[in-house]
Amino acid sequence: MKARTIIFLGILALLCTNFPRHQDVRFTSYHPHDAYGSGQCTASGLCIDDFTTNDEGMYLYDNKVVIASANKKATDTADIFILPKNYQDHDYYEVINFTIEDKHYQGIILDLCGACYWPEEYQRYDLFVKDAASAKDRLGTIDSPLSFNFLFFLFGIVAYLGSTYLWKAKNLTLKRLMLRLKYEKKYLRKLFQHRH
């Protein structure tokens, strides 16, 4: 394997790797019948009857904390849903890891949060809790694990092999053309010398 190919594969692998990172965020909360008119159901269609609760009063779905966040389906659909720079938006049912006061949780995005689009020092994530006594307002982190994009890596390899093949084919065609021109030049020179 050529050194150029090894270097390319190394760079491609780095580009396809998402290294672990921690984003500082603010965790607030909402609950059914709060002052903001929250109901018993989430934008995903799941409601409190589909959830359990933990000892902190947070609703759980499949043992994951129910969260409202900026959502990819809503982003840029209206003036109030413009995602500020360096904010993240998520898909429904996306699972995220987060930490509050050194305690680690797994959460699942099941609801849309309008306040999560407000440009603030820390992006908000809204935890769905059972009542006002369980309300939260704490700083924490969203923890992105190490991951590798195999599809992008495969696409990169295919693109590299395709471009290499085209480059070789182009060079081969040029070589053939140059040989042909060289042959034609010799033939014309002999023909010219024979006539004179």
Short mmCIF file of C-alpha atoms in Angstrom, two decimals:
data_model
loop_
_atom_site.label_atom_id
_atom_site.label_comp_id
_atom_site.label_asym_id
_atom_site.label_seq_id
_atom_site.Cartn_x
_atom_site.Cartn_y
_atom_site.Cartn_z
CA MET A 1 0.00 0.00 0.00
CA LYS A 2 1.39 3.38 -0.99
CA ALA A 3 2.26 5.95 1.67
CA ARG A 4 -0.18 8.39 0.04
CA THR A 5 -3.03 5.91 0.49
CA ILE A 6 -2.11 5.27 4.13
CA ILE A 7 -2.02 9.01 4.84
CA PHE A 8 -5.38 9.49 3.13
CA LEU A 9 -6.99 6.66 5.13
CA GLY A 10 -5.57 8.10 8.36
CA ILE A 11 -6.94 11.58 7.66
CA LEU A 12 -10.31 10.15 6.58
CA ALA A 13 -10.54 8.06 9.77
CA LEU A 14 -9.88 11.18 11.87
CA LEU A 15 -12.57 13.13 9.99
CA CYS A 16 -15.05 10.29 10.58
CA THR A 17 -14.36 10.10 14.33
CA ASN A 18 -16.43 12.09 16.80
CA PHE A 19 -14.29 12.39 19.89
CA PRO A 20 -15.89 12.57 23.35
CA ARG A 21 -16.84 16.09 24.36
CA HIS A 22 -18.84 17.79 27.06
CA GLN A 23 -21.10 20.77 26.38
CA ASP A 24 -22.06 22.93 29.36
CA VAL A 25 -25.84 23.41 29.42
CA ARG A 26 -28.62 24.47 31.76
CA PHE A 27 -31.22 21.94 32.86
CA THR A 28 -34.62 23.41 33.69
CA SER A 29 -37.91 21.56 34.03
CA TYR A 30 -41.62 21.62 33.29
CA HIS A 31 -44.55 19.64 34.64
CA PRO A 32 -48.23 19.06 33.82
CA HIS A 33 -50.43 22.11 34.49
CA ASP A 34 -47.52 24.41 35.29
CA ALA A 35 -47.67 28.20 34.83
CA TYR A 36 -46.70 27.80 31.16
CA GLY A 37 -49.69 25.60 30.37
CA SER A 38 -47.79 22.33 29.94
CA GLY A 39 -50.01 19.31 29.43
CA GLN A 40 -49.69 15.63 30.14
CA CYS A 41 -48.44 14.68 26.67
CA THR A 42 -45.22 15.32 24.77
CA ALA A 43 -44.75 16.28 21.12
CA SER A 44 -43.77 12.67 20.39
CA GLY A 45 -47.33 11.61 21.23
CA LEU A 46 -46.33 9.82 24.43
CA CYS A 47 -48.06 10.92 27.64
CA ILE A 48 -47.52 10.56 31.38
CA ASP A 49 -49.43 7.24 31.34
CA ASP A 50 -46.57 5.89 29.20
CA PHE A 51 -43.94 6.97 31.73
CA THR A 52 -42.64 5.96 35.14
CA THR A 53 -40.86 8.31 37.55
CA ASN A 54 -37.55 8.10 39.39
CA ASP A 55 -36.91 9.10 43.00
CA GLU A 56 -36.19 12.67 41.85
CA GLY A 57 -39.64 13.05 40.31
CA MET A 58 -38.38 12.97 36.71
CA TYR A 59 -40.50 11.13 34.16
CA LEU A 60 -38.81 8.12 32.56
CA TYR A 61 -39.46 6.34 29.30
CA ASP A 62 -37.64 3.03 28.84
CA ASN A 63 -35.62 3.97 31.97
CA LYS A 64 -34.43 7.18 30.32
CA VAL A 65 -35.24 10.71 31.52
CA VAL A 66 -37.85 12.43 29.33
CA ILE A 67 -36.42 15.65 27.89
CA ALA A 68 -37.68 18.54 25.78
CA SER A 69 -35.07 20.23 23.59
CA ALA A 70 -34.51 22.20 20.44
CA ASN A 71 -35.79 19.87 17.73
CA LYS A 72 -34.59 19.33 14.17
CA LYS A 73 -38.15 19.24 12.81
CA ALA A 74 -38.89 22.65 14.29
CA THR A 75 -35.58 24.43 13.69
CA ASP A 76 -35.91 27.32 11.21
CA THR A 77 -39.63 26.66 10.65
CA ALA A 78 -40.56 29.91 12.40
CA ASP A 79 -38.81 32.97 13.77
CA ILE A 80 -38.97 31.61 17.32
CA PHE A 81 -37.21 28.38 16.32
CA ILE A 82 -33.95 29.75 14.90
CA LEU A 83 -31.07 27.82 16.45
CA PRO A 84 -28.38 30.11 17.94
CA LYS A 85 -24.74 29.48 17.08
CA ASN A 86 -23.13 26.54 18.92
CA TYR A 87 -26.54 25.20 20.03
CA GLN A 88 -27.56 21.63 19.30
CA ASP A 89 -30.91 20.38 18.07
CA HIS A 90 -32.07 16.78 18.26
CA ASP A 91 -34.44 14.24 16.73
CA TYR A 92 -37.38 12.76 18.62
CA TYR A 93 -36.38 9.52 20.38
CA GLU A 94 -32.69 10.50 20.25
CA VAL A 95 -30.86 9.24 23.32
CA ILE A 96 -28.36 11.55 25.04
CA ASN A 97 -26.06 11.19 28.03
CA PHE A 98 -25.95 14.02 30.53
CA THR A 99 -24.54 14.89 33.91
CA ILE A 100 -25.95 17.03 36.73
CA GLU A 101 -23.88 17.57 39.87
CA ASP A 102 -21.60 14.59 39.10
CA LYS A 103 -24.56 12.27 38.62
CA HIS A 104 -24.85 10.61 35.21
CA TYR A 105 -28.16 10.04 33.41
CA GLN A 106 -29.44 8.79 30.11
CA GLY A 107 -32.15 10.90 28.56
CA ILE A 108 -34.48 10.59 25.60
CA ILE A 109 -35.75 13.54 23.55
CA LEU A 110 -39.54 13.29 23.42
CA ASP A 111 -40.68 16.93 23.44
CA LEU A 112 -40.05 20.31 21.85
CA CYS A 113 -38.83 23.17 24.05
CA GLY A 114 -39.33 26.71 22.75
CA ALA A 115 -37.20 28.24 25.53
CA CYS A 116 -34.34 25.96 24.45
CA TYR A 117 -33.92 28.27 21.43
CA TRP A 118 -33.41 31.40 23.54
CA PRO A 119 -29.88 32.81 23.11
CA GLU A 120 -28.48 32.52 26.63
CA GLU A 121 -25.11 31.83 28.22
CA TYR A 122 -26.04 28.14 28.40
CA GLN A 123 -28.40 26.28 26.10
CA ARG A 124 -31.42 24.89 27.95
CA TYR A 125 -32.66 21.34 28.15
CA ASP A 126 -36.06 20.92 29.82
CA LEU A 127 -36.64 17.87 32.02
CA PHE A 128 -40.21 16.58 32.29
CA VAL A 129 -41.05 16.20 36.00
CA LYS A 130 -44.20 15.17 37.81
CA ASP A 131 -44.88 18.35 39.85
CA ALA A 132 -43.54 21.69 41.11
CA ALA A 133 -41.83 20.00 44.07
CA SER A 134 -39.62 18.13 41.58
CA ALA A 135 -38.63 21.26 39.61
CA LYS A 136 -35.02 21.56 38.48
CA ASP A 137 -32.75 24.45 37.52
CA ARG A 138 -29.15 23.29 37.48
CA LEU A 139 -26.06 23.57 35.29
CA GLY A 140 -24.74 20.36 33.85
CA THR A 141 -23.25 18.84 30.72
CA ILE A 142 -24.37 16.95 27.65
CA ASP A 143 -21.81 14.19 27.17
CA SER A 144 -21.09 13.10 23.59
CA PRO A 145 -19.43 9.66 23.49
CA LEU A 146 -16.73 8.49 21.10
CA SER A 147 -18.32 7.43 17.82
CA PHE A 148 -17.27 6.58 14.28
CA ASN A 149 -19.21 7.34 11.09
CA PHE A 150 -18.72 4.12 9.08
CA LEU A 151 -20.98 5.27 6.23
CA PHE A 152 -18.97 8.47 5.67
CA PHE A 153 -15.73 6.45 5.89
CA LEU A 154 -16.99 3.97 3.29
CA PHE A 155 -18.15 6.81 1.03
CA GLY A 156 -14.69 8.42 1.34
CA ILE A 157 -12.95 5.19 0.34
CA VAL A 158 -15.24 4.71 -2.66
CA ALA A 159 -14.67 8.33 -3.73
CA TYR A 160 -10.90 7.91 -3.35
CA LEU A 161 -10.81 4.67 -5.35
CA GLY A 162 -13.03 6.20 -8.03
CA SER A 163 -10.87 9.31 -8.37
CA THR A 164 -7.69 7.16 -8.43
CA TYR A 165 -9.14 4.99 -11.20
CA LEU A 166 -10.18 8.04 -13.24
CA TRP A 167 -6.75 9.63 -12.77
CA LYS A 168 -5.00 6.44 -13.93
CA ALA A 169 -7.39 6.10 -16.88
CA LYS A 170 -6.75 9.72 -17.82
CA ASN A 171 -2.97 9.25 -17.62
CA LEU A 172 -3.19 6.02 -19.63
CA THR A 173 -5.22 7.77 -22.32
CA LEU A 174 -2.70 10.63 -22.43
CA LYS A 175 0.17 8.16 -22.75
CA ARG A 176 -1.57 6.37 -25.58
CA LEU A 177 -2.27 9.67 -27.30
CA MET A 178 1.35 10.77 -26.95
CA LEU A 179 2.59 7.44 -28.36
CA ARG A 180 0.16 7.76 -31.24
CA LEU A 181 1.33 11.30 -31.98
CA LYS A 182 4.94 10.16 -31.79
CA TYR A 183 4.21 7.33 -34.25
CA GLU A 184 2.34 9.67 -36.60
CA LYS A 185 5.21 12.16 -36.44
CA LYS A 186 7.73 9.45 -37.43
CA TYR A 187 5.44 8.20 -40.20
CA LEU A 188 4.96 11.69 -41.63
CA ARG A 189 8.71 12.37 -41.46
CA LYS A 190 9.50 9.15 -43.36
CA LEU A 191 6.79 9.89 -45.91
CA PHE A 192 8.12 13.41 -46.45
CA GLN A 193 11.72 12.15 -46.82
CA HIS A 194 10.63 9.45 -49.31
CA ARG A 195 8.88 11.98 -51.56
CA HIS A 196 11.90 14.27 -51.66
#
